[in-house]
XYZ file of N, CA, C and O in Angstrom:
772
model
N 22.169 8.954 -1.258
C 22.368 9.572 -2.711
C 22.261 11.043 -2.381
O 21.223 11.511 -1.780
N 22.608 11.328 -3.477
C 22.656 12.807 -3.432
C 21.888 13.511 -4.595
O 21.874 13.157 -5.784
N 21.423 14.753 -4.677
C 20.481 15.246 -6.239
C 19.436 15.871 -5.334
O 19.022 16.003 -4.522
N 18.232 16.719 -6.609
C 16.729 17.386 -5.866
C 16.463 16.056 -5.217
O 16.382 15.230 -5.034
N 15.474 17.528 -4.569
C 15.029 16.605 -3.396
C 13.462 15.767 -4.299
O 13.253 15.131 -4.036
N 13.135 16.351 -5.107
C 11.968 16.044 -6.007
C 11.766 14.851 -6.779
O 11.264 13.492 -6.463
N 13.728 14.907 -6.912
C 14.003 13.362 -7.413
C 13.982 11.858 -6.422
O 13.576 10.818 -7.019
N 14.743 12.543 -5.696
C 14.327 11.812 -4.211
C 13.199 10.813 -3.887
O 13.098 9.835 -3.682
N 12.332 11.980 -3.890
C 11.261 11.179 -3.542
C 10.320 10.853 -4.397
O 10.120 9.715 -4.519
N 10.691 11.073 -5.981
C 10.087 10.007 -6.978
C 11.077 8.655 -6.986
O 10.249 7.608 -7.075
N 12.202 8.706 -6.849
C 12.659 7.503 -6.145
C 12.142 6.541 -5.197
O 12.017 5.469 -5.433
N 12.195 7.030 -4.515
C 11.196 6.919 -3.326
C 10.042 5.869 -3.035
O 9.882 4.982 -3.011
N 9.455 6.918 -3.514
C 8.108 6.119 -4.312
C 7.863 5.283 -5.026
O 7.311 4.441 -5.125
N 9.305 5.622 -6.323
C 9.109 4.243 -7.661
C 9.218 3.107 -6.715
O 8.908 1.409 -7.020
N 10.684 3.110 -5.981
C 11.564 1.379 -5.282
C 10.112 1.572 -4.035
O 10.497 0.123 -4.363
N 9.689 2.250 -3.542
C 8.534 1.768 -2.526
C 7.539 0.901 -2.677
O 7.198 -0.598 -2.777
N 7.344 1.465 -4.219
C 5.823 0.521 -4.597
C 6.123 -0.578 -5.066
O 5.787 -1.383 -5.148
N 7.477 -0.574 -6.082
C 7.805 -1.974 -6.513
C 8.246 -3.151 -5.442
O 7.549 -3.839 -5.327
N 8.839 -2.484 -4.251
C 9.333 -3.204 -3.201
C 7.720 -4.048 -2.449
O 7.535 -5.200 -2.555
N 6.268 -3.112 -2.726
C 5.256 -4.062 -1.960
C 4.484 -4.397 -2.870
O 3.858 -5.502 -2.960
N 4.645 -4.463 -4.493
C 3.903 -5.390 -5.368
C 4.985 -6.719 -5.402
O 4.656 -7.692 -5.300
N 6.210 -6.390 -4.759
C 7.495 -7.822 -5.028
C 6.855 -8.596 -3.245
O 6.702 -9.329 -3.737
N 6.373 -7.870 -2.469
C 6.059 -8.431 -1.386
C 4.296 -9.016 -1.592
O 4.023 -10.318 -1.551
N 3.602 -8.488 -2.214
C 2.273 -9.143 -2.671
C 2.558 -10.213 -3.434
O 2.076 -11.422 -3.430
N 3.975 -9.979 -4.788
C 3.208 -11.522 -5.404
C 4.609 -12.722 -5.114
O 4.049 -13.454 -4.617
N 5.247 -12.267 -3.463
C 5.955 -13.350 -3.190
C 4.611 -14.473 -2.394
O 5.218 -15.109 -1.846
N 3.695 -13.523 -1.733
C 2.391 -14.243 -0.941
C 1.831 -14.877 -1.714
O 1.644 -15.805 -1.667
N 1.726 -14.712 -3.077
C 1.036 -15.838 -4.008
C 2.107 -16.540 -5.283
O 1.191 -17.714 -5.631
N 3.090 -16.495 -4.741
C 3.926 -17.659 -5.632
C 4.807 -18.746 -4.845
O 4.518 -18.233 -3.391
N 5.247 -19.271 -5.630
C 5.941 -20.637 -4.434
C 7.390 -20.755 -5.122
O 7.969 -20.242 -6.173
N 7.972 -21.514 -4.492
C 8.915 -22.038 -4.763
C 10.390 -20.782 -5.632
O 10.589 -19.834 -4.588
N 10.981 -20.929 -5.866
C 12.130 -19.837 -6.989
C 11.098 -18.657 -7.205
O 12.090 -17.547 -6.717
N 10.098 -18.909 -7.831
C 9.609 -17.321 -8.315
C 9.427 -16.432 -6.531
O 9.347 -15.432 -6.496
N 8.980 -17.605 -5.554
C 8.846 -16.317 -4.295
C 10.047 -16.278 -3.626
O 10.260 -15.167 -3.272
N 10.785 -16.838 -4.115
C 12.436 -16.442 -3.601
C 12.888 -15.133 -4.329
O 13.233 -14.578 -3.738
N 12.927 -15.294 -5.583
C 13.115 -14.182 -6.212
C 11.883 -12.722 -5.895
O 12.870 -11.640 -5.645
N 10.738 -13.229 -5.595
C 10.428 -11.975 -5.379
C 10.421 -11.424 -4.034
O 10.674 -10.164 -3.571
N 10.893 -12.120 -3.160
C 11.224 -11.388 -1.779
C 12.479 -10.581 -1.884
O 12.568 -9.968 -1.443
N 13.274 -11.341 -2.949
C 14.650 -10.985 -2.842
C 14.493 -9.510 -3.397
O 15.151 -8.259 -3.613
N 13.812 -9.545 -4.370
C 13.466 -7.739 -5.295
C 12.976 -6.742 -4.353
O 12.750 -5.757 -4.620
N 12.009 -7.403 -3.271
C 11.095 -6.700 -2.464
C 12.411 -5.897 -1.255
O 12.418 -5.109 -1.022
N 13.481 -7.014 -0.838
C 14.492 -6.635 -0.388
C 15.117 -5.337 -0.795
O 15.508 -4.035 -0.223
N 15.446 -5.812 -2.083
C 16.274 -4.357 -3.017
C 14.919 -3.139 -3.390
O 15.713 -2.176 -2.912
N 13.902 -3.213 -3.364
C 13.236 -2.377 -3.682
C 12.975 -1.462 -2.296
O 13.326 -0.004 -2.194
N 12.662 -2.289 -1.331
C 12.648 -1.200 0.171
C 14.364 -0.627 0.763
O 13.991 0.140 0.724
N 15.296 -1.423 0.049
C 16.445 -0.758 0.370
C 16.759 0.247 -0.537
O 17.695 1.485 -0.208
N 16.694 0.177 -1.847
C 16.750 1.713 -2.561
C 15.872 2.562 -2.088
O 16.172 4.216 -1.891
N 14.855 2.271 -1.859
C 13.690 3.335 -1.139
C 14.465 4.088 0.473
O 14.401 5.327 0.345
N 14.849 3.291 0.924
C 15.388 4.114 1.983
C 16.662 4.846 2.128
O 17.266 6.069 2.711
N 17.342 4.509 0.690
C 18.591 5.233 0.312
C 18.041 6.409 -0.464
O 19.214 7.097 -0.152
N 17.153 6.428 -0.811
C 16.515 7.821 -1.492
C 15.796 8.664 -0.790
O 15.763 9.597 -1.181
N 15.544 8.407 0.503
C 15.028 9.064 1.209
C 15.987 10.440 1.595
O 16.992 10.662 1.735
N 15.107 11.818 1.119
C 15.841 13.256 0.967
C 16.573 13.367 2.338
O 15.605 13.382 3.261
N 17.884 13.512 1.962
C 18.438 14.050 3.860
C 17.923 15.186 4.679
O 17.956 15.516 5.521
N 16.958 16.311 3.499
C 16.260 17.564 4.041
C 15.423 16.693 5.312
O 14.638 17.624 5.711
N 14.809 15.481 5.096
C 13.853 15.194 5.659
C 14.065 14.329 7.022
O 13.936 14.456 7.900
N 14.919 13.621 6.660
C 15.825 12.730 7.830
C 17.174 12.352 7.289
O 17.526 11.817 6.140
N 18.403 12.971 8.124
C 19.326 12.857 7.882
C 19.983 11.601 8.836
O 19.537 11.311 9.494
N 19.990 10.352 7.807
C 20.378 9.359 8.480
C 21.532 9.173 9.540
O 22.589 9.789 9.049
N 21.771 8.063 10.506
C 22.851 8.200 11.650
C 23.749 7.928 11.141
O 23.706 7.421 9.632
N 25.101 7.774 11.244
C 26.457 7.622 10.685
C 26.326 6.292 10.359
O 27.027 6.030 9.422
N 25.957 5.662 10.913
C 25.816 3.613 11.221
C 25.051 3.196 9.757
O 25.253 2.721 9.697
N 24.211 4.368 10.047
C 23.039 3.886 8.584
C 23.597 3.328 7.432
O 23.216 2.181 6.629
N 24.781 4.138 6.840
C 25.156 3.573 5.462
C 26.273 2.175 6.009
O 26.006 1.431 4.901
N 26.841 2.100 6.754
C 27.647 0.370 7.546
C 26.513 -0.532 7.255
O 26.467 -1.803 7.041
N 25.302 -0.109 8.372
C 24.262 -0.902 8.182
C 23.386 -1.389 6.445
O 23.237 -2.552 6.059
N 23.241 -0.328 5.887
C 22.871 -0.850 4.235
C 23.999 -1.633 3.554
O 23.877 -2.589 2.748
N 25.582 -0.995 4.139
C 26.530 -2.005 3.275
C 26.407 -3.624 3.645
O 26.579 -4.316 3.233
N 26.518 -3.525 4.920
C 26.103 -5.072 5.375
C 24.797 -5.835 5.210
O 24.735 -6.964 4.852
N 23.786 -5.192 4.980
C 22.482 -6.407 4.487
C 22.414 -6.382 2.965
O 22.343 -7.504 2.674
N 23.335 -5.454 2.381
C 23.117 -5.533 0.746
C 24.796 -6.416 0.729
O 24.375 -7.270 -0.579
N 25.712 -6.432 1.613
C 26.710 -7.430 1.301
C 25.902 -8.958 1.479
O 26.877 -10.282 0.770
N 25.124 -8.928 2.601
C 24.783 -10.346 2.894
C 23.839 -10.680 1.441
O 23.171 -11.964 1.361
N 22.805 -9.964 1.101
C 22.186 -10.368 -0.277
C 22.912 -10.330 -1.182
O 22.500 -11.724 -1.944
N 23.973 -10.154 -1.518
C 25.230 -10.570 -2.089
C 25.427 -11.643 -2.362
O 25.541 -12.529 -3.332
N 26.013 -12.698 -1.151
C 26.520 -13.702 -0.706
C 25.912 -14.343 -0.754
O 25.349 -15.619 -1.683
N 24.172 -14.361 -0.436
C 22.795 -15.316 -0.714
C 22.852 -15.628 -1.984
O 22.551 -16.283 -2.943
N 22.722 -14.146 -2.975
C 22.367 -14.242 -4.566
C 23.664 -14.707 -5.086
O 23.683 -15.775 -6.416
N 24.845 -14.891 -4.796
C 26.136 -15.572 -5.425
C 25.890 -16.789 -5.350
O 26.270 -17.713 -6.217
N 25.149 -17.473 -3.730
C 25.024 -18.993 -3.399
C 24.116 -19.559 -4.345
O 23.814 -20.897 -4.834
N 23.288 -18.501 -4.676
C 21.850 -19.080 -5.377
C 22.056 -18.728 -7.196
O 21.083 -19.065 -8.047
N 23.226 -18.206 -7.631
C 23.598 -18.208 -8.897
C 23.230 -19.405 -10.032
O 23.005 -19.760 -10.918
N 23.878 -20.183 -9.350
C 23.997 -21.623 -10.143
C 22.623 -22.296 -10.122
O 22.360 -23.201 -11.329
N 21.532 -21.888 -9.557
C 20.391 -22.722 -9.910
C 19.566 -21.756 -10.780
O 18.368 -21.757 -11.497
N 20.065 -20.751 -11.551
C 19.555 -20.297 -12.697
C 18.841 -18.606 -12.444
O 18.713 -18.220 -11.256
N 17.717 -18.347 -13.269
C 16.979 -17.475 -13.370
C 17.537 -16.401 -12.906
O 18.456 -15.579 -13.433
N 16.892 -15.279 -11.955
C 17.426 -13.871 -11.941
C 18.397 -13.785 -11.256
O 18.629 -12.530 -10.774
N 18.860 -14.610 -10.658
C 19.742 -14.625 -9.084
C 21.388 -13.716 -9.723
O 21.729 -12.827 -8.950
N 21.644 -13.587 -11.124
C 22.772 -12.963 -11.554
C 22.434 -10.986 -11.180
O 23.556 -10.660 -10.883
N 21.580 -11.318 -11.735
C 21.283 -10.046 -11.700
C 20.967 -9.725 -10.194
O 21.491 -7.980 -9.585
N 20.246 -10.260 -9.398
C 20.491 -9.780 -8.353
C 21.516 -9.186 -7.635
O 22.322 -8.684 -6.599
N 22.927 -10.480 -7.679
C 24.114 -10.221 -7.612
C 24.387 -9.157 -7.848
O 25.102 -8.552 -7.239
N 24.563 -8.513 -9.072
C 24.693 -7.571 -9.678
C 24.045 -6.041 -8.783
O 24.889 -5.454 -8.271
N 22.653 -6.066 -8.735
C 22.116 -5.431 -7.938
C 22.520 -4.983 -7.037
O 22.811 -4.237 -5.858
N 23.405 -6.353 -5.544
C 23.680 -5.955 -4.549
C 25.013 -5.390 -4.298
O 25.034 -4.971 -3.378
N 25.526 -5.803 -5.061
C 26.807 -5.319 -5.229
C 26.726 -3.880 -5.457
O 27.751 -3.203 -5.059
N 26.015 -3.440 -6.404
C 25.625 -1.965 -6.605
C 25.505 -1.341 -5.346
O 26.070 -0.135 -5.187
N 24.551 -2.207 -4.899
C 24.045 -1.419 -3.540
C 25.254 -1.196 -2.451
O 25.208 0.075 -1.669
N 25.678 -2.255 -2.253
C 27.110 -1.684 -1.268
C 28.170 -1.046 -1.907
O 28.341 -0.574 -1.011
N 28.277 -0.624 -3.185
C 29.049 0.052 -3.712
C 28.803 1.563 -3.532
O 29.405 2.420 -3.289
N 27.338 1.827 -3.550
C 26.920 2.997 -3.739
C 26.649 3.214 -1.431
O 26.912 4.296 -1.521
N 26.580 2.516 -0.720
C 26.921 2.995 0.641
C 27.754 2.670 0.698
O 28.219 3.553 2.166
N 28.930 1.794 0.741
C 30.202 1.839 0.832
C 30.934 2.993 1.112
O 31.254 3.249 2.737
N 30.846 4.199 0.355
C 31.717 5.493 1.035
C 30.950 5.975 1.812
O 31.539 6.800 2.982
N 29.945 6.206 1.783
C 29.057 6.729 3.272
C 29.371 6.035 4.806
O 29.437 6.412 5.689
N 29.623 4.343 4.490
C 29.732 3.401 5.547
C 31.186 3.805 5.946
O 31.440 4.533 7.252
N 31.883 4.529 5.551
C 33.558 4.560 5.706
C 33.610 6.548 6.156
O 34.383 6.349 7.096
N 32.856 7.069 5.432
C 32.723 8.247 5.794
C 31.906 8.450 7.053
O 32.897 9.208 8.304
N 31.123 7.436 7.368
C 30.202 7.833 9.109
C 31.463 7.183 9.836
O 31.250 8.004 10.862
N 32.355 6.497 9.509
C 32.947 6.015 10.488
C 33.907 6.456 11.047
O 34.586 7.054 11.997
N 34.925 7.360 9.828
C 35.902 8.281 9.949
C 35.314 9.518 10.436
O 36.080 10.396 11.265
N 34.253 10.229 10.244
C 33.641 11.470 10.222
C 32.781 11.998 11.070
O 32.005 13.005 11.406
N 31.385 11.108 10.725
C 30.599 10.861 11.183
C 29.787 11.401 10.553
O 28.755 12.598 10.741
N 29.921 11.751 9.255
C 29.080 12.451 8.176
C 28.412 11.558 7.455
O 27.940 10.419 7.459
N 27.174 12.338 6.081
C 26.652 11.775 5.867
C 27.153 10.892 4.363
O 27.815 11.598 4.166
N 26.887 9.984 3.597
C 27.627 9.288 2.789
C 26.851 9.152 1.729
O 25.736 9.610 1.783
N 27.471 8.097 0.623
C 26.593 7.703 -0.113
C 26.888 7.964 -1.524
O 26.244 7.794 -2.520
N 28.018 8.494 -1.611
C 28.195 8.823 -3.310
C 29.833 8.667 -3.580
O 30.708 7.763 -2.578
N 30.344 8.873 -4.315
C 31.586 8.888 -4.845
C 32.331 7.571 -5.524
O 31.341 6.940 -5.782
N 33.532 6.736 -5.432
C 33.652 6.069 -5.567
C 34.851 5.795 -7.448
O 34.907 7.184 -7.842
N 34.817 4.796 -7.784
C 35.551 4.486 -8.674
C 34.975 5.373 -10.006
O 33.588 4.146 -10.356
N 35.297 5.833 -10.958
C 34.422 5.953 -12.427
C 34.289 4.473 -12.905
O 33.423 4.543 -13.693
N 35.194 4.002 -13.094
C 35.440 2.896 -14.115
C 34.152 2.263 -13.609
O 33.331 1.003 -14.286
N 34.106 1.693 -11.816
C 32.967 0.954 -11.749
C 31.491 1.263 -11.909
O 30.868 0.357 -12.280
N 31.555 2.990 -11.720
C 30.437 3.274 -11.985
C 30.030 3.218 -13.074
O 28.845 3.131 -13.664
N 30.802 3.553 -14.250
C 30.824 3.152 -15.660
C 30.217 1.941 -15.583
O 29.129 1.641 -16.821
N 30.764 1.280 -15.535
C 30.412 -0.459 -15.728
C 28.999 -0.611 -15.232
O 28.048 -1.477 -15.984
N 28.363 -0.457 -14.005
C 26.915 -0.383 -13.386
C 26.282 0.161 -14.691
O 24.876 0.202 -14.862
N 26.826 1.817 -14.814
C 25.907 2.405 -15.710
C 25.512 1.616 -17.297
O 24.444 1.613 -17.280
N 26.405 0.827 -17.564
C 26.417 0.439 -18.929
C 25.507 -0.702 -18.545
O 24.512 -1.255 -19.606
N 25.601 -1.921 -17.522
C 24.997 -2.688 -17.300
C 23.222 -2.745 -17.347
O 22.564 -2.914 -17.827
N 23.046 -1.127 -16.367
C 21.559 -0.907 -16.119
C 21.218 -0.455 -17.375
O 19.769 -0.835 -17.724
N 21.894 -0.075 -18.343
C 21.284 0.735 -19.344
C 21.056 -0.483 -20.609
O 19.912 -0.251 -20.634
N 21.651 -1.171 -20.520
C 21.327 -2.802 -21.163
C 20.600 -3.899 -20.286
O 19.398 -3.919 -21.388
N 20.015 -3.578 -19.417
C 18.845 -4.009 -18.989
C 18.079 -3.521 -19.012
O 16.634 -4.127 -19.555
N 17.607 -2.066 -18.836
C 16.631 -1.456 -19.161
C 16.248 -1.552 -20.395
O 15.128 -1.779 -20.809
N 16.957 -1.628 -21.520
C 16.459 -1.409 -22.710
C 16.402 -2.879 -23.415
O 15.283 -2.948 -23.897
N 16.736 -4.111 -22.641
C 16.298 -5.412 -22.881
C 15.097 -5.395 -22.288
O 13.835 -6.268 -22.745
N 14.472 -5.079 -20.901
C 13.337 -5.442 -20.193
C 12.083 -4.572 -21.151
O 11.449 -4.884 -21.028
N 12.606 -3.228 -21.781
C 11.813 -2.456 -22.241
C 11.371 -3.095 -23.573
O 9.942 -3.044 -24.067
N 12.224 -3.549 -24.130
C 11.977 -4.645 -25.395
C 11.284 -5.766 -25.109
O 10.386 -5.986 -26.165
N 11.178 -6.400 -24.104
C 10.227 -7.469 -23.592
C 8.930 -7.320 -23.190
O 8.245 -7.832 -23.355
N 8.392 -5.564 -23.502
C 7.163 -4.737 -23.231
C 6.530 -4.811 -24.120
O 5.486 -4.481 -23.868
N 7.158 -5.317 -25.035
C 6.525 -4.964 -26.122
C 5.236 -5.828 -26.658
O 5.541 -7.398 -26.348
N 3.960 -5.774 -26.635
C 3.136 -6.695 -26.480
C 3.126 -8.215 -27.575
O 3.635 -7.716 -28.677
N 3.167 -8.871 -27.335
C 3.328 -10.198 -27.613
C 1.960 -11.360 -27.255
O 1.174 -10.805 -26.258
N 1.942 -12.471 -27.833
C 1.032 -13.733 -27.436
C 1.457 -13.845 -26.057
O 2.176 -14.300 -26.052
N 0.442 -13.621 -24.925
C 0.734 -14.266 -23.379
C 0.134 -15.255 -23.181
O -0.932 -15.345 -23.564
N 0.159 -15.412 -21.812
C -1.063 -16.400 -21.214
C -2.273 -15.687 -21.630
O -2.351 -14.508 -21.126
N -3.209 -16.509 -21.423
C -4.710 -15.711 -21.155
C -5.156 -15.557 -19.559
O -4.453 -15.780 -18.704
N -6.292 -14.819 -19.568
C -6.975 -14.686 -18.054
C -6.944 -15.495 -17.326
O -6.329 -15.958 -16.151
N -7.218 -17.075 -17.959
C -7.506 -17.890 -17.511
C -6.224 -18.615 -16.858
O -5.618 -19.051 -15.907
N -5.260 -19.082 -17.336
C -4.273 -19.444 -17.011
C -3.269 -18.674 -15.981
O -3.076 -19.355 -14.789
N -3.257 -17.259 -16.200
C -3.003 -16.237 -14.640
C -3.528 -16.514 -13.626
O -3.528 -16.483 -12.416
N -5.244 -16.598 -13.698
C -5.784 -17.228 -12.805
C -5.633 -18.316 -12.257
O -5.643 -18.590 -10.589
N -5.489 -19.538 -12.841
C -4.813 -20.739 -12.338
C -4.038 -21.005 -11.291
O -3.216 -21.099 -10.266
N -2.576 -19.210 -11.825
C -1.167 -19.230 -11.308
C -1.541 -18.742 -9.974
O -0.811 -19.132 -8.391
N -2.546 -18.142 -9.437
C -2.712 -16.895 -8.867
C -3.033 -17.893 -7.643
O -3.235 -18.162 -6.471
N -3.978 -19.005 -7.954
C -4.081 -20.550 -6.771
C -5.277 -20.153 -6.075
O -6.312 -19.557 -6.618
N -5.813 -20.433 -5.065
C -6.826 -20.806 -4.581
C -7.223 -19.234 -4.113
O -6.181 -19.226 -3.119
N -8.844 -18.822 -4.059
C -8.546 -18.315 -2.980
C -8.350 -16.441 -3.633
O -7.999 -15.681 -3.167
N -7.226 -17.092 -5.044
C -6.524 -15.488 -5.387
C -7.764 -14.634 -6.449
O -7.538 -14.013 -5.904
N -8.638 -15.181 -6.870
C -9.310 -14.088 -7.366
C -8.953 -13.271 -8.525
O -8.180 -12.953 -8.311
N -10.050 -12.601 -8.990
C -9.647 -11.676 -9.954
C -8.646 -10.385 -9.081
O -8.166 -9.761 -10.352
N -9.473 -9.992 -8.565
C -8.916 -9.008 -7.510
C -7.148 -9.491 -7.766
O -6.133 -8.482 -7.857
N -6.802 -10.490 -7.204
C -5.600 -10.413 -7.027
C -4.543 -11.352 -8.149
O -3.353 -11.311 -8.006
N -5.222 -11.342 -9.026
C -4.610 -11.770 -10.242
C -3.565 -11.220 -11.077
O -2.363 -11.418 -11.387
N -3.853 -9.422 -10.638
C -2.801 -8.678 -11.343
C -1.009 -8.745 -10.724
O -0.293 -8.953 -11.392
N -1.230 -9.395 -9.498
C -0.088 -9.735 -9.066
C 0.960 -10.872 -9.510
O 1.972 -10.645 -9.411
N 0.097 -11.419 -10.298
C 0.898 -12.881 -11.034
C 1.356 -12.504 -12.657
O 2.027 -13.234 -13.400
N 0.844 -11.478 -12.740
C 1.028 -11.153 -14.076
C 2.669 -11.016 -14.884
O 3.122 -10.230 -14.080
N 3.074 -11.747 -15.698
C 4.193 -11.126 -16.205
C 4.440 -9.953 -16.466
O 5.569 -9.512 -16.091
N 3.968 -9.167 -17.354
C 4.370 -8.267 -17.424
C 4.516 -6.858 -16.442
O 5.029 -6.195 -16.456
N 3.711 -7.204 -15.533
C 3.911 -6.586 -14.374
C 4.871 -6.483 -13.142
O 5.777 -5.581 -13.038
N 5.122 -7.817 -13.908
C 6.548 -8.779 -12.866
C 7.864 -7.571 -13.734
O 8.966 -7.150 -13.301
N 7.970 -7.655 -15.013
C 8.679 -7.031 -15.989
C 8.856 -5.442 -15.630
O 9.727 -4.917 -15.617
N 7.688 -4.761 -15.748
C 7.578 -3.302 -15.513
C 7.986 -2.848 -13.968
O 8.796 -1.942 -13.623
N 8.014 -3.886 -13.352
C 8.365 -3.844 -11.731
C 9.818 -3.605 -11.853
O 11.058 -2.910 -11.203
N 10.672 -4.676 -12.447
C 11.840 -4.833 -12.434
C 12.787 -3.741 -13.311
O 13.864 -3.626 -12.798
N 11.716 -3.202 -14.060
C 12.655 -2.346 -15.243
C 12.265 -0.917 -14.359
O 13.065 -0.563 -14.159
N 11.249 -0.869 -13.495
C 11.131 0.667 -12.720
C 12.461 0.569 -11.572
O 13.474 1.570 -10.966
N 12.521 -0.556 -10.916
C 13.942 -0.710 -9.875
C 15.330 -0.657 -10.774
O 16.382 0.136 -10.274
N 15.520 -0.666 -11.742
C 16.603 -0.938 -12.760
C 17.023 0.703 -13.461
O 17.678 0.862 -13.166
N 15.826 1.371 -13.636
C 15.419 2.750 -13.790
C 16.057 3.380 -12.563
O 16.884 4.232 -12.857
N 15.454 2.767 -11.337
C 15.656 3.879 -10.272
C 17.290 3.607 -9.968
O 17.925 4.554 -9.404
N 17.608 2.394 -10.174
C 19.178 2.063 -9.638
C 20.051 3.223 -10.963
O 21.100 3.532 -10.191
N 19.722 3.219 -12.068
C 20.175 3.879 -13.088
C 20.271 5.706 -12.400
O 21.279 6.371 -12.430
N 19.146 6.117 -12.066
C 19.065 7.208 -10.974
C 20.005 7.543 -10.410
O 20.579 8.715 -10.359
N 19.909 6.578 -9.313
C 21.317 6.540 -8.511
C 22.801 6.440 -8.679
O 23.470 7.187 -7.871
N 22.804 5.603 -9.333
C 24.043 5.670 -10.006
C 24.611 6.833 -10.836
O 25.768 7.446 -10.450
N 24.013 8.064 -11.067
C 24.052 8.847 -12.052
C 24.521 9.789 -10.705
O 25.244 10.499 -11.633
N 24.019 9.992 -9.793
C 24.487 10.705 -8.901
C 25.773 10.235 -8.060
O 25.925 11.400 -7.369
N 26.529 9.614 -8.473
C 27.752 9.202 -7.687
C 28.701 9.895 -8.153
O 28.885 10.500 -9.312
């Protein structure tokens, strides 16, 4: 990712914090919600790694190929999971967007040993930007306060040993804020292409 170092540090912090939250949520959830949280954690950590300012650590030429391979595998997994419904179609788009951002760096790294992560077709970039703008607006609108689950219901979802301290991990509005944060970070990363 190219851009000002301050922006890169903010993206790294935002994506890293979102990924940690998703890991905590994966520990507290079961079934499909656990798989979704784990997928979001992988996405968050991958986005944080891609946002790391090149002035701090210049990734080796092969790092971009690793990013492309990891998110290519995540895209295949999301594609296989799409028929189960839920959030998997969004994970598929996100994983493909990460491959799209990493691919030029992987090709440049293989050919020239240089740092990549940018470039690409304007049409694909534009389509991804439109998708993420729509996703951000939809997610933001869903954060408008409405009657939701009670604190007792959230504690019941947290399970035994969850307690009040862990209750925030399973709150749906926090999950939505996490997803919104990562979508905003994806928008910022796509704008730099």
